[in-house]
C-alpha angles and dihedrals in degrees: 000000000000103000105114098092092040085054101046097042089049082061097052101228130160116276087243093052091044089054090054102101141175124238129237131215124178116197155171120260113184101214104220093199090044095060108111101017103162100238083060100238106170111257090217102093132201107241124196115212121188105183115193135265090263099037095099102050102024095072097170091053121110121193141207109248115221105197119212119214114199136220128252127269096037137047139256091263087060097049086043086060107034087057094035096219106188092048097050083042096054096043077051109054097025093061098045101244085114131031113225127275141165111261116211120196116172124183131234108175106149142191084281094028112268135035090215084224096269140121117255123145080233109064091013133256095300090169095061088042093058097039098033121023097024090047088043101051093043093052089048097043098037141052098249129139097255103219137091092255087063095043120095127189127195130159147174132229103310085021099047081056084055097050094052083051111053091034085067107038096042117037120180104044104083129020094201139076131191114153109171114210105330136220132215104016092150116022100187100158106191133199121283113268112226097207088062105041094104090051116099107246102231116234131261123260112274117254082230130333095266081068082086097056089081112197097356093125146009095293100024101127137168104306103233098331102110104033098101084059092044095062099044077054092057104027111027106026121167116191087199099058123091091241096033107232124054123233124229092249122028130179088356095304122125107222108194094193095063095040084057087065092059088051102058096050088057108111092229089055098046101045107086091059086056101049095118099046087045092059094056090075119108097224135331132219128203127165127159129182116267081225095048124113088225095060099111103047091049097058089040077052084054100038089054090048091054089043088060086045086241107164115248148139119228116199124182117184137172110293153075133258091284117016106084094030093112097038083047090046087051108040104026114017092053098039087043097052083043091065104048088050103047090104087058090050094060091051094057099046079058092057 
């Protein structure tokens, strides 16, 4: 992408800091609890890696992990790219704006796009995946400090949903909190009106603008296609339907107890049984676009926090879904997750 030296030069810094890079890994993570999921998505994930400046001559040292958690319609690759992590990482750390720490980005592109981070016999147990076999594997094959103060979690759309999902149903595996701009925070699917069914439904909002080049690149998808199908997948599965999972409305027909089902996996809904396991975070982080569709649901997200006296911060800014994603990633996501986790930085210079 070409931007490290524009970006480095901009900062002024020495010749000999600015050669000073991170390296990358992609590999290859086999999910245990997403082995025989019924669409048939490989157990074995793509997993992307960005290890610090120092990783590779400072052997003793140990580092805080910040997971990244991407949005539906595209993969994790594409997510990597669009907000050009190891750039913004190196500019970061090298810098010093940002002490160095170990990025995580797994991917969870599915048969219909995104897994929405969520267990379903369908689509696998994708929870117990992030917060069991993923944590697992990166404690055991890097030098991290393997505890919650040192874990960092951070998503966008699909995966600020999944942020807000697995934080409160699994404490105590991560302190901090950063969803961007988060989907489906109320799923409240409602019978078909007749008077507009004429009328063309207008689309969701895209998960980022690269979403619309369909099938341009490993992870492309189908746009929003499919994620109907995706969170029937996730939220309503059925293991004797053809398809394996049922949709709120069939053949026409509106069926209220499968829409409930929707409903209870909305984060709005689910939060007041959390309360307590929300309040064990160190800090969390929310932000959404003034010009975003999801708007709405994201400062009604803010307002419920506040009404369980959950500790939080909410900020808006001028943009859309997709437009300030990278430039977020870079100068709020990393120095945010950087704070939470000083007191994990100090540890590991003691090791």
């Amino acid at each position: 992408f070409g931007l490290l030296g524009t970006l480095l030069a901009s900062a002024q810094v020495p010749a000999a800091t600015a050669a000073k890079k991170g390296t990358v890994e992609k590999i290859k993570v086999h999910g245990k609890s997403l082995e025989g999921n019924l669409e048939g998505d490989s157990p074995d994930r793509d997993v992307f890696v960005y290890l610090p400046p120092s990783y590779a001559t400072n052997k003793t040292r140990r580092y805080p992990v910040v997971y990244f958690l991407h949005g539906y319609g595209i993969g994790a690759e594409r997510y990597w790219n669009i907000m050009t992590v190891p750039e913004a990482a190196d500019k970061e750390m090298t810098t010093g704006n940002v002490k160095e720490m170990i990025l995580v980005h797994p991917d969870a592109f599915t048969k219909y796009d995104g897994s929405m981070y969520s267990n379903s016999p369908t689509t696998g147990n994708w929870e117990a995946y992030l917060t069991q076999d993923l944590v697992s594997y990166v404690d055991t094959h890097y030098r991290t400090i393997a505890k919650p103060d040192s874990r960092g979690l951070a998503g966008h759309s699909m995966g600020g949903y999944g942020t807000f999902r697995l934080a409160m149903k699994y404490p105590g595996i991560f302190s901090s909190l950063y969803p961007m701009s988060s989907c489906c925070l109320m799923n409240n699917p409602q019978p078909p009106n007749p008077d507009q069914a004429k009328a063309k439904a207008p689309p969701p909002p895209p998960a980022d603008n690269a979403a619309k080049d369909k099938g341009k690149a490993k992870g492309g998808g189908n746009g929003f296609a499919n994620v109907t199908k995706a969170e029937g997948a996730a939220w309503s599965p059925n293991p004797k339907s053809p398809v394996f999972f049922d949709l709120p409305t069939e053949d026409g027909k509106f069926r209220p107890e499968i829409a409930a089902k929707w409903v209870a996996n909305s984060p709005l809904a689910m939060l007041d049984q959390y309360v307590s396991n929300m309040k064990k975070y160190h800090a969390i982080m929310m932000d959404c676009g003034l010009s975003d569709g999801l708007i709405t649901t994201n400062r009604q997200m803010d307002a419920l926090l506040t009404q369980f006296d959950i500790p939080h911060s909410f900020e808006t800014y001028d943009g859309d879904h997709n437009n300030r994603v990278k430039e977020r990633f870079e100068t709020k996501v990393l120095p945010f997750s950087q704070a939470v986790l000083e007191a994990s930085y100090k540890a590991s210079m003691q090791v």
